[in-house]
Amino acid sequence: MGVSTASPEKGIRLVTVDFPPVNALPVRGWYELADAVRAAGRDPENRCVVLAAEGRGFNAGVDIKEVQRDSGHSAIIGANRGCAEAFAAVYECEVPVVAAVGGFCLGGGIGLVGNADVIVASEDAVFGLPELDRGALGAATHLARLVPQHLMRALYYTSRTASARELHAHGSVWKVVARAELLAQAVELAREIARKDGTLIRLAKAAINGIDPVDVRRSYRFEQGFTFEANLSGVADRVRDTFAPGGAPPPPATEEASP
């Protein structure tokens, strides 16, 4: 259990998250993930990172039970900072990051995949931000990198999800595959990237990040200020107390976009 790394092929580093039952990460988990991705990017032998997960879904966001157990604000501050570090580690990784997304990708999961370079998703994958149902805010910055602006707002306000095929229609998912083929397909894409010159692929990553119109780290931290305000005001606790953690199904999906 935790974050593990492996090298399935030359030039590829696999980073796998495993926090049963639903990959809702505690504070330490976000930092472990950030450290693993940054270390993979720094290693000159690597030319691509594959970010994957074990279990039912890719990521269910922050461990709400950890936040609820804290009588003060240290857990929410830790979660805010940990998420910011993990999201930034994916975005700032010195080599491209391919996210292999199976099942639900919610909350903090959107922050990870929204900052990844490429997404390969399984047919059962769903993406969304149920933050308003969890007493939180945040990661609209990253959802806006996956879907058009007005759809992002509708998904955010309703806590609904979008399917992998819908995101594929919007161009943010590279390929939709069977769940059993997910990791193999992600590694296959990473293999193609890893064939490039190592120095040049790192320059390409830095160049592409440099022309992004939005500073994702700064934008997300701005959002997190409102998350903390919701906690200070007590509204976050009031909403969180109505949520029963431990594997609730994801919110309803939107109707799929026409191909």
PDB file of N, CA, C and O in Angstrom, residues 51 58-59 87 90 97 99-101 105 108-119 127 142 145-146 167 172:
ATOM      1  N   LEU A  51       1.832   7.228 -14.991  1.00  0.00           N
ATOM      2  CA  LEU A  51       1.187   7.337 -13.690  1.00  0.00           C
ATOM      3  C   LEU A  51      -0.055   6.458 -13.693  1.00  0.00           C
ATOM      4  O   LEU A  51      -0.972   6.660 -14.501  1.00  0.00           O
ATOM      5  N   PHE A  58      -8.893   5.176 -10.275  1.00  0.00           N
ATOM      6  CA  PHE A  58      -7.615   5.883 -10.359  1.00  0.00           C
ATOM      7  C   PHE A  58      -7.363   6.740  -9.125  1.00  0.00           C
ATOM      8  O   PHE A  58      -6.289   6.695  -8.523  1.00  0.00           O
ATOM      9  N   ASN A  59      -8.354   7.540  -8.732  1.00  0.00           N
ATOM     10  CA  ASN A  59      -8.159   8.428  -7.595  1.00  0.00           C
ATOM     11  C   ASN A  59      -9.508   8.981  -7.150  1.00  0.00           C
ATOM     12  O   ASN A  59     -10.316   9.381  -7.984  1.00  0.00           O
ATOM     13  N   PHE A  87       0.234  17.820  -7.753  1.00  0.00           N
ATOM     14  CA  PHE A  87      -0.194  18.319  -9.066  1.00  0.00           C
ATOM     15  C   PHE A  87       0.981  18.999  -9.769  1.00  0.00           C
ATOM     16  O   PHE A  87       1.203  18.806 -10.970  1.00  0.00           O
ATOM     17  N   VAL A  90       3.594  16.586 -11.229  1.00  0.00           N
ATOM     18  CA  VAL A  90       3.209  16.012 -12.524  1.00  0.00           C
ATOM     19  C   VAL A  90       3.439  17.026 -13.638  1.00  0.00           C
ATOM     20  O   VAL A  90       4.029  16.715 -14.674  1.00  0.00           O
ATOM     21  N   VAL A  97       4.470  12.936 -18.873  1.00  0.00           N
ATOM     22  CA  VAL A  97       3.757  12.033 -17.978  1.00  0.00           C
ATOM     23  C   VAL A  97       2.499  11.533 -18.674  1.00  0.00           C
ATOM     24  O   VAL A  97       1.670  12.331 -19.117  1.00  0.00           O
ATOM     25  N   ALA A  99      -0.882   9.512 -18.060  1.00  0.00           N
ATOM     26  CA  ALA A  99      -1.775   9.027 -17.006  1.00  0.00           C
ATOM     27  C   ALA A  99      -2.612   7.877 -17.534  1.00  0.00           C
ATOM     28  O   ALA A  99      -3.263   8.005 -18.575  1.00  0.00           O
ATOM     29  N   ALA A 100      -2.591   6.746 -16.828  1.00  0.00           N
ATOM     30  CA  ALA A 100      -3.404   5.577 -17.177  1.00  0.00           C
ATOM     31  C   ALA A 100      -4.587   5.542 -16.224  1.00  0.00           C
ATOM     32  O   ALA A 100      -4.446   5.165 -15.056  1.00  0.00           O
ATOM     33  N   VAL A 101      -5.760   5.946 -16.695  1.00  0.00           N
ATOM     34  CA  VAL A 101      -6.910   6.169 -15.825  1.00  0.00           C
ATOM     35  C   VAL A 101      -7.963   5.084 -16.008  1.00  0.00           C
ATOM     36  O   VAL A 101      -8.548   4.950 -17.087  1.00  0.00           O
ATOM     37  N   CYS A 105     -12.096   8.909 -11.562  1.00  0.00           N
ATOM     38  CA  CYS A 105     -11.033   9.895 -11.418  1.00  0.00           C
ATOM     39  C   CYS A 105     -11.719  11.163 -10.915  1.00  0.00           C
ATOM     40  O   CYS A 105     -12.298  11.924 -11.695  1.00  0.00           O
ATOM     41  N   GLY A 108      -9.036  15.215  -6.456  1.00  0.00           N
ATOM     42  CA  GLY A 108      -7.601  15.311  -6.678  1.00  0.00           C
ATOM     43  C   GLY A 108      -7.115  14.552  -7.894  1.00  0.00           C
ATOM     44  O   GLY A 108      -6.075  14.892  -8.473  1.00  0.00           O
ATOM     45  N   GLY A 109      -7.859  13.533  -8.296  1.00  0.00           N
ATOM     46  CA  GLY A 109      -7.490  12.815  -9.515  1.00  0.00           C
ATOM     47  C   GLY A 109      -7.520  13.720 -10.731  1.00  0.00           C
ATOM     48  O   GLY A 109      -6.694  13.594 -11.647  1.00  0.00           O
ATOM     49  N   ILE A 110      -8.483  14.661 -10.758  1.00  0.00           N
ATOM     50  CA  ILE A 110      -8.563  15.619 -11.855  1.00  0.00           C
ATOM     51  C   ILE A 110      -7.331  16.520 -11.863  1.00  0.00           C
ATOM     52  O   ILE A 110      -6.804  16.871 -12.922  1.00  0.00           O
ATOM     53  N   GLY A 111      -6.857  16.884 -10.663  1.00  0.00           N
ATOM     54  CA  GLY A 111      -5.643  17.684 -10.591  1.00  0.00           C
ATOM     55  C   GLY A 111      -4.442  16.968 -11.183  1.00  0.00           C
ATOM     56  O   GLY A 111      -3.592  17.592 -11.832  1.00  0.00           O
ATOM     57  N   LEU A 112      -4.370  15.655 -10.977  1.00  0.00           N
ATOM     58  CA  LEU A 112      -3.248  14.874 -11.509  1.00  0.00           C
ATOM     59  C   LEU A 112      -3.332  14.742 -13.030  1.00  0.00           C
ATOM     60  O   LEU A 112      -2.382  15.047 -13.743  1.00  0.00           O
ATOM     61  N   VAL A 113      -4.491  14.291 -13.524  1.00  0.00           N
ATOM     62  CA  VAL A 113      -4.590  14.035 -14.960  1.00  0.00           C
ATOM     63  C   VAL A 113      -4.672  15.330 -15.760  1.00  0.00           C
ATOM     64  O   VAL A 113      -4.233  15.391 -16.904  1.00  0.00           O
ATOM     65  N   GLY A 114      -5.247  16.385 -15.127  1.00  0.00           N
ATOM     66  CA  GLY A 114      -5.296  17.663 -15.822  1.00  0.00           C
ATOM     67  C   GLY A 114      -3.927  18.259 -16.033  1.00  0.00           C
ATOM     68  O   GLY A 114      -3.730  19.067 -16.949  1.00  0.00           O
ATOM     69  N   ASN A 115      -2.963  17.863 -15.211  1.00  0.00           N
ATOM     70  CA  ASN A 115      -1.588  18.332 -15.357  1.00  0.00           C
ATOM     71  C   ASN A 115      -0.696  17.332 -16.091  1.00  0.00           C
ATOM     72  O   ASN A 115       0.474  17.625 -16.342  1.00  0.00           O
ATOM     73  N   ALA A 116      -1.228  16.153 -16.391  1.00  0.00           N
ATOM     74  CA  ALA A 116      -0.445  15.172 -17.157  1.00  0.00           C
ATOM     75  C   ALA A 116      -0.326  15.631 -18.606  1.00  0.00           C
ATOM     76  O   ALA A 116      -1.059  16.507 -19.070  1.00  0.00           O
ATOM     77  N   ASP A 117       0.603  15.024 -19.323  1.00  0.00           N
ATOM     78  CA  ASP A 117       0.798  15.377 -20.733  1.00  0.00           C
ATOM     79  C   ASP A 117      -0.166  14.642 -21.644  1.00  0.00           C
ATOM     80  O   ASP A 117      -0.640  15.207 -22.631  1.00  0.00           O
ATOM     81  N   VAL A 118      -0.468  13.382 -21.319  1.00  0.00           N
ATOM     82  CA  VAL A 118      -1.351  12.558 -22.135  1.00  0.00           C
ATOM     83  C   VAL A 118      -2.173  11.671 -21.207  1.00  0.00           C
ATOM     84  O   VAL A 118      -1.676  11.236 -20.167  1.00  0.00           O
ATOM     85  N   ILE A 119      -3.422  11.396 -21.592  1.00  0.00           N
ATOM     86  CA  ILE A 119      -4.284  10.513 -20.807  1.00  0.00           C
ATOM     87  C   ILE A 119      -4.731   9.337 -21.667  1.00  0.00           C
ATOM     88  O   ILE A 119      -5.271   9.535 -22.763  1.00  0.00           O
ATOM     89  N   PHE A 127     -14.747  11.044 -15.038  1.00  0.00           N
ATOM     90  CA  PHE A 127     -13.953  12.164 -14.556  1.00  0.00           C
ATOM     91  C   PHE A 127     -14.874  13.230 -13.970  1.00  0.00           C
ATOM     92  O   PHE A 127     -15.862  13.611 -14.610  1.00  0.00           O
ATOM     93  N   HIS A 142      -7.745  22.508 -13.385  1.00  0.00           N
ATOM     94  CA  HIS A 142      -7.331  21.315 -14.118  1.00  0.00           C
ATOM     95  C   HIS A 142      -8.464  20.741 -14.962  1.00  0.00           C
ATOM     96  O   HIS A 142      -8.224  20.235 -16.060  1.00  0.00           O
ATOM     97  N   ARG A 145      -8.694  22.211 -18.297  1.00  0.00           N
ATOM     98  CA  ARG A 145      -7.728  21.721 -19.280  1.00  0.00           C
ATOM     99  C   ARG A 145      -8.246  20.475 -19.998  1.00  0.00           C
ATOM    100  O   ARG A 145      -7.634  20.014 -20.956  1.00  0.00           O
ATOM    101  N   LEU A 146      -9.375  19.934 -19.501  1.00  0.00           N
ATOM    102  CA  LEU A 146      -9.912  18.697 -20.062  1.00  0.00           C
ATOM    103  C   LEU A 146     -11.177  18.902 -20.886  1.00  0.00           C
ATOM    104  O   LEU A 146     -11.449  18.126 -21.799  1.00  0.00           O
ATOM    105  N   LEU A 167     -14.634  12.740 -22.996  1.00  0.00           N
ATOM    106  CA  LEU A 167     -13.373  13.482 -22.989  1.00  0.00           C
ATOM    107  C   LEU A 167     -12.552  13.192 -24.237  1.00  0.00           C
ATOM    108  O   LEU A 167     -11.837  14.064 -24.741  1.00  0.00           O
ATOM    109  N   SER A 172      -9.179  15.540 -25.069  1.00  0.00           N
ATOM    110  CA  SER A 172      -8.293  15.522 -23.902  1.00  0.00           C
ATOM    111  C   SER A 172      -7.863  14.117 -23.490  1.00  0.00           C
ATOM    112  O   SER A 172      -6.902  13.973 -22.726  1.00  0.00           O
TER     113      SER A 172
END
